[in-house]
XYZ file of C-alpha atoms in Angstrom:
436
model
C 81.805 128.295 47.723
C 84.732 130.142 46.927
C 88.456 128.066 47.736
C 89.985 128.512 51.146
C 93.753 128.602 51.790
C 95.106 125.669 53.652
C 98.603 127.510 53.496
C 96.827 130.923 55.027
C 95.289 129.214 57.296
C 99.211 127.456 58.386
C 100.138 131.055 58.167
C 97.496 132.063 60.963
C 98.663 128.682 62.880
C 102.373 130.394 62.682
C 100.862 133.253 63.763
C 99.643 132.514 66.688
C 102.775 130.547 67.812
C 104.904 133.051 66.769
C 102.818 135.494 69.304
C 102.649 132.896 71.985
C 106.716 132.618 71.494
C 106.610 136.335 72.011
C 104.920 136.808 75.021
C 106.875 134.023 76.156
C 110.180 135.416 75.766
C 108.356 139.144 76.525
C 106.725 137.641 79.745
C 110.509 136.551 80.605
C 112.577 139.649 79.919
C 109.871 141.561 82.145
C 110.257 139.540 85.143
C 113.517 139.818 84.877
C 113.570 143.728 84.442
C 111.094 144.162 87.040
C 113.426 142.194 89.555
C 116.264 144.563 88.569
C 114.691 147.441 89.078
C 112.624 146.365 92.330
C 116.452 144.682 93.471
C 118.156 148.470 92.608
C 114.898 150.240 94.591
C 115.308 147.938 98.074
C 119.106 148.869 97.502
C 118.539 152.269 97.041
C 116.081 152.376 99.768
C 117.897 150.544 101.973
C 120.650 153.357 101.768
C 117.930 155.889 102.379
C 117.717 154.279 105.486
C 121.326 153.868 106.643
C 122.012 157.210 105.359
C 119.425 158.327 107.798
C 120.812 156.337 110.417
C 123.835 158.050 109.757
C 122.729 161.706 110.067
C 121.466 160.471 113.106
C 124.976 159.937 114.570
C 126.699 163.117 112.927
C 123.794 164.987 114.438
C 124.494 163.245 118.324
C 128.139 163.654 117.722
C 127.240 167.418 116.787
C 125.369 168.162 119.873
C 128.192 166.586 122.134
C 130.406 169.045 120.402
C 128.154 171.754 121.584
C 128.005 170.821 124.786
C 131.772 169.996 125.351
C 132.312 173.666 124.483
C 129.662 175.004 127.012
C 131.867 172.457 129.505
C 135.046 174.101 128.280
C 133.380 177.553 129.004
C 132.216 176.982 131.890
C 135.757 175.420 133.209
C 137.169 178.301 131.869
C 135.009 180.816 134.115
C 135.697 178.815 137.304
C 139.734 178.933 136.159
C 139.062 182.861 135.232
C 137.667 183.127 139.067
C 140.042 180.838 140.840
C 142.716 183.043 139.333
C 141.057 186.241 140.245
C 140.933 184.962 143.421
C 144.529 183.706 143.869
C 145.971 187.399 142.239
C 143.684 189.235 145.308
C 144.785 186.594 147.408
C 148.934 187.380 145.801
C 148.576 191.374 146.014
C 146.597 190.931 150.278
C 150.240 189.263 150.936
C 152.069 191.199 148.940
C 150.270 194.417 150.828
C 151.078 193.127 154.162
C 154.259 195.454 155.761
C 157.479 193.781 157.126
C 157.607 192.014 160.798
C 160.072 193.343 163.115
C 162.509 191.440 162.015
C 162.469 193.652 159.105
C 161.375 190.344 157.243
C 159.004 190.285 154.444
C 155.525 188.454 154.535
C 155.810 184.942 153.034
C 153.275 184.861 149.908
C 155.490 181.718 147.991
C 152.053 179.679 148.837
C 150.085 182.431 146.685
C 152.523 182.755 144.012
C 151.822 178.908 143.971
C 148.185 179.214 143.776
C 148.631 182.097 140.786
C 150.658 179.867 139.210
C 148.368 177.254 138.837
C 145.424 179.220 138.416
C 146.961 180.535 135.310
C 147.940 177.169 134.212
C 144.288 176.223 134.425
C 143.148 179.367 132.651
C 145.531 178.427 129.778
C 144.080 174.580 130.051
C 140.878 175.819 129.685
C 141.658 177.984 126.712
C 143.197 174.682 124.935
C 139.875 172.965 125.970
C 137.703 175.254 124.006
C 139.846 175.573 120.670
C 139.635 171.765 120.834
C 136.017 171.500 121.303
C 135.458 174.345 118.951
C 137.406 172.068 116.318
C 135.348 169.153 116.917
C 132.187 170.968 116.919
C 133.662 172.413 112.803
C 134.232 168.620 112.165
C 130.721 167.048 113.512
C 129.099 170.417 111.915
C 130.770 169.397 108.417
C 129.868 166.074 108.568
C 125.969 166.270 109.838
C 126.073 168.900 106.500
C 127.494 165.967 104.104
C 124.927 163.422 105.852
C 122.065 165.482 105.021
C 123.204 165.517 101.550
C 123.760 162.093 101.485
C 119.771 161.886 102.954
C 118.808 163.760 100.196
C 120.950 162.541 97.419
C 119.521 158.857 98.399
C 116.045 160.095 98.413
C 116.237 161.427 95.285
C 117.666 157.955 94.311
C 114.650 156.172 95.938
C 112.183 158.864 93.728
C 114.292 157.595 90.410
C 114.160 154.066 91.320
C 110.677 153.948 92.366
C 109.656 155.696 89.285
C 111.947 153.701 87.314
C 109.736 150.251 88.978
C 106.300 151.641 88.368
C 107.199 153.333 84.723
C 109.301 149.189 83.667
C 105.839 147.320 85.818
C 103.761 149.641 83.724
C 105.583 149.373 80.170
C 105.463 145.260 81.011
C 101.910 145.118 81.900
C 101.139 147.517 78.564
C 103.483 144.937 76.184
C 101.953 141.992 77.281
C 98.012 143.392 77.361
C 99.199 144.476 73.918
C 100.535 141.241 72.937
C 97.474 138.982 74.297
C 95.400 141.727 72.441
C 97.116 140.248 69.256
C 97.231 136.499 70.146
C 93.234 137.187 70.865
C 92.326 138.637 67.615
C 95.042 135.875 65.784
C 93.327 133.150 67.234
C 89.729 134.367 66.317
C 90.687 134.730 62.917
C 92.613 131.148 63.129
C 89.178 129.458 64.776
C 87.325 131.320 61.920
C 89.747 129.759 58.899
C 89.616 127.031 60.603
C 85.837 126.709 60.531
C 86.054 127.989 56.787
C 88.786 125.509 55.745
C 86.788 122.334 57.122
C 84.003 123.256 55.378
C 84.975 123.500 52.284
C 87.652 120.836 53.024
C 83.979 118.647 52.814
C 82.683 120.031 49.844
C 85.738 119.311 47.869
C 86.989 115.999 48.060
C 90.468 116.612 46.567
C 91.349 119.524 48.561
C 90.280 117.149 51.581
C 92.625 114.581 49.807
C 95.475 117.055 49.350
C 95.129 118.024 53.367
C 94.796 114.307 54.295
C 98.342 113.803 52.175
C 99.671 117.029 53.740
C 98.924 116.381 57.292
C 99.479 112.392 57.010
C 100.480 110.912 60.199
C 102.542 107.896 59.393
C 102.570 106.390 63.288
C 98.884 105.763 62.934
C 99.732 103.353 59.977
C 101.171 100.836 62.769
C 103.860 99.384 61.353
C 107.053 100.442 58.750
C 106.695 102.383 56.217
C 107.826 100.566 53.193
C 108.684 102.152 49.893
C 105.175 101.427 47.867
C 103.834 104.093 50.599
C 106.434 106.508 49.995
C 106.044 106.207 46.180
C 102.375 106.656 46.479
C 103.046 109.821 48.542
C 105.607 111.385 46.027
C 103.651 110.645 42.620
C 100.734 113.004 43.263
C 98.484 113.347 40.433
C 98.244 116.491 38.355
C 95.285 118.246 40.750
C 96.855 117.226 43.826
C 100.302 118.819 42.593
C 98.402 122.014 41.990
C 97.224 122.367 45.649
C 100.914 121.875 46.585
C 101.810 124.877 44.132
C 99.542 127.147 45.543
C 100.429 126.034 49.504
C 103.780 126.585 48.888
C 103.167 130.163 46.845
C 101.287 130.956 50.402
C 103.682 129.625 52.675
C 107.060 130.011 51.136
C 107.864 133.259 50.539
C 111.320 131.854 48.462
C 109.304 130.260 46.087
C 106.202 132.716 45.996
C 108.884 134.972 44.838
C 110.273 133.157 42.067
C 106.505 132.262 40.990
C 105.936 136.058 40.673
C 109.020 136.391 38.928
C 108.474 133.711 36.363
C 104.563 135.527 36.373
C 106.105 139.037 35.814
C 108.481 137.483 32.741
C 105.060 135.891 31.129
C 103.351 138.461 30.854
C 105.821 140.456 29.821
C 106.695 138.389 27.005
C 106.424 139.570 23.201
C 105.807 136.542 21.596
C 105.959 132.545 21.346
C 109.885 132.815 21.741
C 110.066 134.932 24.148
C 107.669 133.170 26.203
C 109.598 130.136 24.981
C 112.605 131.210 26.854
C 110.825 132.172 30.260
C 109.278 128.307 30.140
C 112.737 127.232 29.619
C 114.449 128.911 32.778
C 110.914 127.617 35.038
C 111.946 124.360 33.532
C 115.273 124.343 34.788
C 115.391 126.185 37.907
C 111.106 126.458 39.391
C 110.572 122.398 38.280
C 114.217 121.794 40.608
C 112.631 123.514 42.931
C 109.086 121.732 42.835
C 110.469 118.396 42.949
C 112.350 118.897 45.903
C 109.613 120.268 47.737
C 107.503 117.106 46.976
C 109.800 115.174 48.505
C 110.170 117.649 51.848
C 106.785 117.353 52.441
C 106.244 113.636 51.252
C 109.093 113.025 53.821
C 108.674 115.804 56.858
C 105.282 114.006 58.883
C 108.299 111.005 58.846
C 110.884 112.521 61.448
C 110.829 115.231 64.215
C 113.221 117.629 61.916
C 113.801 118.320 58.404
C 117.221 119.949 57.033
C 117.817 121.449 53.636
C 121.146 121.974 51.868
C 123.167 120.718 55.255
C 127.172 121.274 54.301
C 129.584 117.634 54.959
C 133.259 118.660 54.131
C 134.599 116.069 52.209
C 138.571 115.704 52.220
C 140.680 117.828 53.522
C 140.847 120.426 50.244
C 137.873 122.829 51.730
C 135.202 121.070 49.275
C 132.207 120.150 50.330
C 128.993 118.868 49.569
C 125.465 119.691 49.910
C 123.029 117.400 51.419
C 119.146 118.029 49.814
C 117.459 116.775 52.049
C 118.238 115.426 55.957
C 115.390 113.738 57.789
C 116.128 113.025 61.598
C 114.500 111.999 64.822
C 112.369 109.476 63.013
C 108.653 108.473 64.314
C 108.406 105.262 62.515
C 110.958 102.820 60.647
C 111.557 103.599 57.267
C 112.573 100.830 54.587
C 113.720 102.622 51.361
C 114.440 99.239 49.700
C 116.289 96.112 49.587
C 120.532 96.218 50.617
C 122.304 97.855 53.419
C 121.989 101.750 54.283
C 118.173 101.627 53.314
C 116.494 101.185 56.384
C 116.549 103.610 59.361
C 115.063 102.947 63.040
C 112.933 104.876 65.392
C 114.773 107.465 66.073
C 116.886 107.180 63.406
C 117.831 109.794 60.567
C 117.508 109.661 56.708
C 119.624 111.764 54.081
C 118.606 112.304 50.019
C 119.926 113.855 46.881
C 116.873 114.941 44.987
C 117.163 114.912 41.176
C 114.681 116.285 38.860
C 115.244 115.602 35.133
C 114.728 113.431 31.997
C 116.695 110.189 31.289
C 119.848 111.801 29.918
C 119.930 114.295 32.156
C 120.223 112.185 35.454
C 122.881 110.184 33.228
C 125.089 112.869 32.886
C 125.061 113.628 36.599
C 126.015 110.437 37.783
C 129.686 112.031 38.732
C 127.899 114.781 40.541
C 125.586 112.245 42.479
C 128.102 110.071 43.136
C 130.483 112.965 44.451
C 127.033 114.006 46.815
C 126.560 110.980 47.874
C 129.545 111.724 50.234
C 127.467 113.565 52.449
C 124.781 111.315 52.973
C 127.005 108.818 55.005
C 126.285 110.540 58.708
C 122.413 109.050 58.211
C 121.083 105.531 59.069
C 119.374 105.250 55.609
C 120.317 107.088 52.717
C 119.420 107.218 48.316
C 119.224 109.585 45.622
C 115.741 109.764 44.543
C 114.965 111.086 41.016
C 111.873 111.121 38.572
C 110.631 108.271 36.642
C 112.616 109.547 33.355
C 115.185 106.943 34.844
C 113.158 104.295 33.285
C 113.578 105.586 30.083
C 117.471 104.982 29.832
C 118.337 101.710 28.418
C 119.064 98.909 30.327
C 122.694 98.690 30.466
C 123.132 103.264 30.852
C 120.626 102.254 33.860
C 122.109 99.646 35.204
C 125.937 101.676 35.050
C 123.682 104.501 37.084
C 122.240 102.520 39.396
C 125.283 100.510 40.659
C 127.536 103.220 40.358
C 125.420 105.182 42.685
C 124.753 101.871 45.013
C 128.635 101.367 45.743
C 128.597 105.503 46.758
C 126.404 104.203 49.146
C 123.255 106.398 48.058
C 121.264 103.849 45.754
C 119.571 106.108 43.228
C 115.499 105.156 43.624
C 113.182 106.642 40.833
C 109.411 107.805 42.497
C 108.922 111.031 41.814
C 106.526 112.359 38.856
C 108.247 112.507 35.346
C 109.951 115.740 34.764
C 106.842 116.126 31.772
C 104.541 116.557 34.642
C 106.237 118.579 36.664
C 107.013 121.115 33.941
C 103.604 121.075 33.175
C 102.342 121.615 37.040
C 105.607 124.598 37.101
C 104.090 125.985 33.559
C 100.328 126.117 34.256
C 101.024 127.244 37.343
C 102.764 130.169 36.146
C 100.251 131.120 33.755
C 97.578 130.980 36.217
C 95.226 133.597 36.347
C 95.278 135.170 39.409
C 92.004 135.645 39.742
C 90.880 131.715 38.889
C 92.851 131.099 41.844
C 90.623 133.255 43.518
């Protein structure tokens, strides 16, 4: 049976979430377009109908216009006759010949009713220019109403359109998306399914999952630092499965893998290859033994931090924290003294040191300058390989209480840096298709 992935198959399981997370945040930003544009079409169709309404009124006030005019013309006639009428009346008086009294006939009365016949005439005149003005004005604004009608319909079109095209786009995205969350969980279900069964053919992949996917609450009470030693001092084939999960899931350290790779085979010769073995020594076996300890440590606590910054004076300088466990599931008891035992809840902070006895001796300045930063967390240590054993008693003992009063008691359970070069190395030459 050829060897499944349990970092692919984390990969699909990232997947998927990632896609859920997606259509979350996709499902989200629809509903809230689609209520802007269905908010800007009642708006814009709510003008349609005031701007109606409107029209309406210019179109009234238009035909009162009209007929204030045909009342204006019509007053004017019945002036225009009443002062026809009053002139015959003036020029019958006028016509009449003198008494016998040689007096003349008195027409004051019709010069009276001339006068005011005129005076309506001219009234009536005044009437019509007036209602001929406001009939302009109501004309001119029933014109910019029915522009307004049809500028707001054309807004209603755009804004309609503008609904059904954003419902439309939404509906396609997320058909699109659960298209993709469909096929990713199909192929998950189906890794799945291929991962368990080989996971029971091959006992120390099943033993490498069971580490990898260890749930510490189910142990029931603390965990105490034989069970953290045990989980950090995995045996050579169990530290290969953790190479190859982390080339799958960390693309950081797939890439310096390749790059080590790329070197090897590149290599002319025992001293070149020499000198590729020596940088994977120094900078991929760093890198491995920290990564044992992340994932000895994350099942512990709800969150794991990497390289977190703690300024340390008031100078700029600061320190870098390897490792920052927090939210913690279970108590954890480090070891004996104060600052080595963290609470539910609690957090956890480590310096991670990879390297043979003289090594860690010379960076007891460094650690102890580090150890700065680990202060903010309930429980706290430097935790470096086994080489620490191999210093002498009294170079130990300096190390170890020098790093105690820092408050970051140095506590050796990781794999000798021999074994970890070795995993690094081997892993490096790897065939690719062994792996296979």
């Amino acid at each position: 049976m050829a060897q499944v992935s349990i970092g692919q198959v984390e990969n699909l399981e990232d997947l998927v979430r990632g896609l859920q997370s997606v259509r979350e945040v996709l499902e989200a930003a629809c509903r809230e377009q689609v209520a802007v544009a269905a908010k800007k079409y009642a708006e814009v169709r709510e003008e349609v109908q005031n701007s109606a309404s409107m029209l309406e009124s210019a179109i009234q006030k238009e035909q009162i216009a009209k007929q204030n005019i045909d009342l204006a013309e019509c007053t004017l006639d019945s002036s225009q006759n009443s002062l026809s009428s009053a002139q015959s009346s003036l020029s019958s008086c006028l016509a009449q010949p003198y008494d016998d009294d040689e007096r003349c006939p008195d027409c004051s009365g019709d010069y009276s009713a001339v006068a005011e016949a005129e005076a309506a005439v001219e009234q009536a005149h005044g009437m019509i220019e007036q209602a001929r003005a406001e009939l302009e004005v109501a004309a001119g604004d029933r014109i910019s109403m029915e522009q307004r009608v049809d500028l707001a319909k054309q807004a209603q079109a755009i804004a309609e359109h503008t609904l059904e095209q954003t419902q439309h786009e939404c509906s396609t995205r997320l058909a699109t998306v659960d298209q993709s969350i469909e096929l990713g969980t199909a192929r998950l279900c189906s890794a799945q399914g291929a991962l368990d069964a080989y996971l029971a053919t091959n006992p120390p992949a099943a033993q490498f999952y069971a580490w990898l996917k260890w749930d510490p609450v189910k142990v029931g009470r603390p965990v105490t630092p034989d069970m953290l030693r045990d989980r950090m001092n995995l045996p050579s084939e169990q530290r290969r499965f953790l190479q190859e999960y982390l080339y799958d899931c960390n693309p950081g350290y797939r890439m310096q893998v390749d790059g080590y790779r790329n070197q090897w085979a590149a290599a002319k010769g025992d001293a070149e290859r020499n000198i590729v073995a020596r940088k994977a020594r120094i900078h991929l076996s760093g890198e491995f033994g920290e990564q044992v300890v992340r994932h000895a440590l994350a099942p512990l606590g709800g969150r794991i931090e990497t390289q977190g910054r703690t300024f340390v004076g008031d100078n700029g300088r600061y320190t870098k924290t390897d490792l920052l466990v927090t939210d913690l599931r279970v108590p954890v008891i480090l070891g004996r003294g104060d600052g080595m035992g963290a609470p539910v809840g609690g957090s956890m902070a480590f310096e991670v040191k990879c390297g043979k006895a003289e090594y860690l001796y010379s960076q007891k300045n460094h650690m102890i300058f580090q150890a700065e930063g680990h202060k903010q967390a309930d429980a706290q240590c430097t935790l470096c390989s086994r080489d620490i054993h191999d210093l002498s008693k009294e170079k130990q003992k300096e190390l170890r209480d020098a790093l105690r009063e820092a408050g970051s008691p140095m506590v050796g359970m990781l794999p000798r840096k021999n074994k970890i070069d070795q995993s690094c190395l081997n892993f490096i030459q790897q065939n690719e298709e062994a792996r296979s």
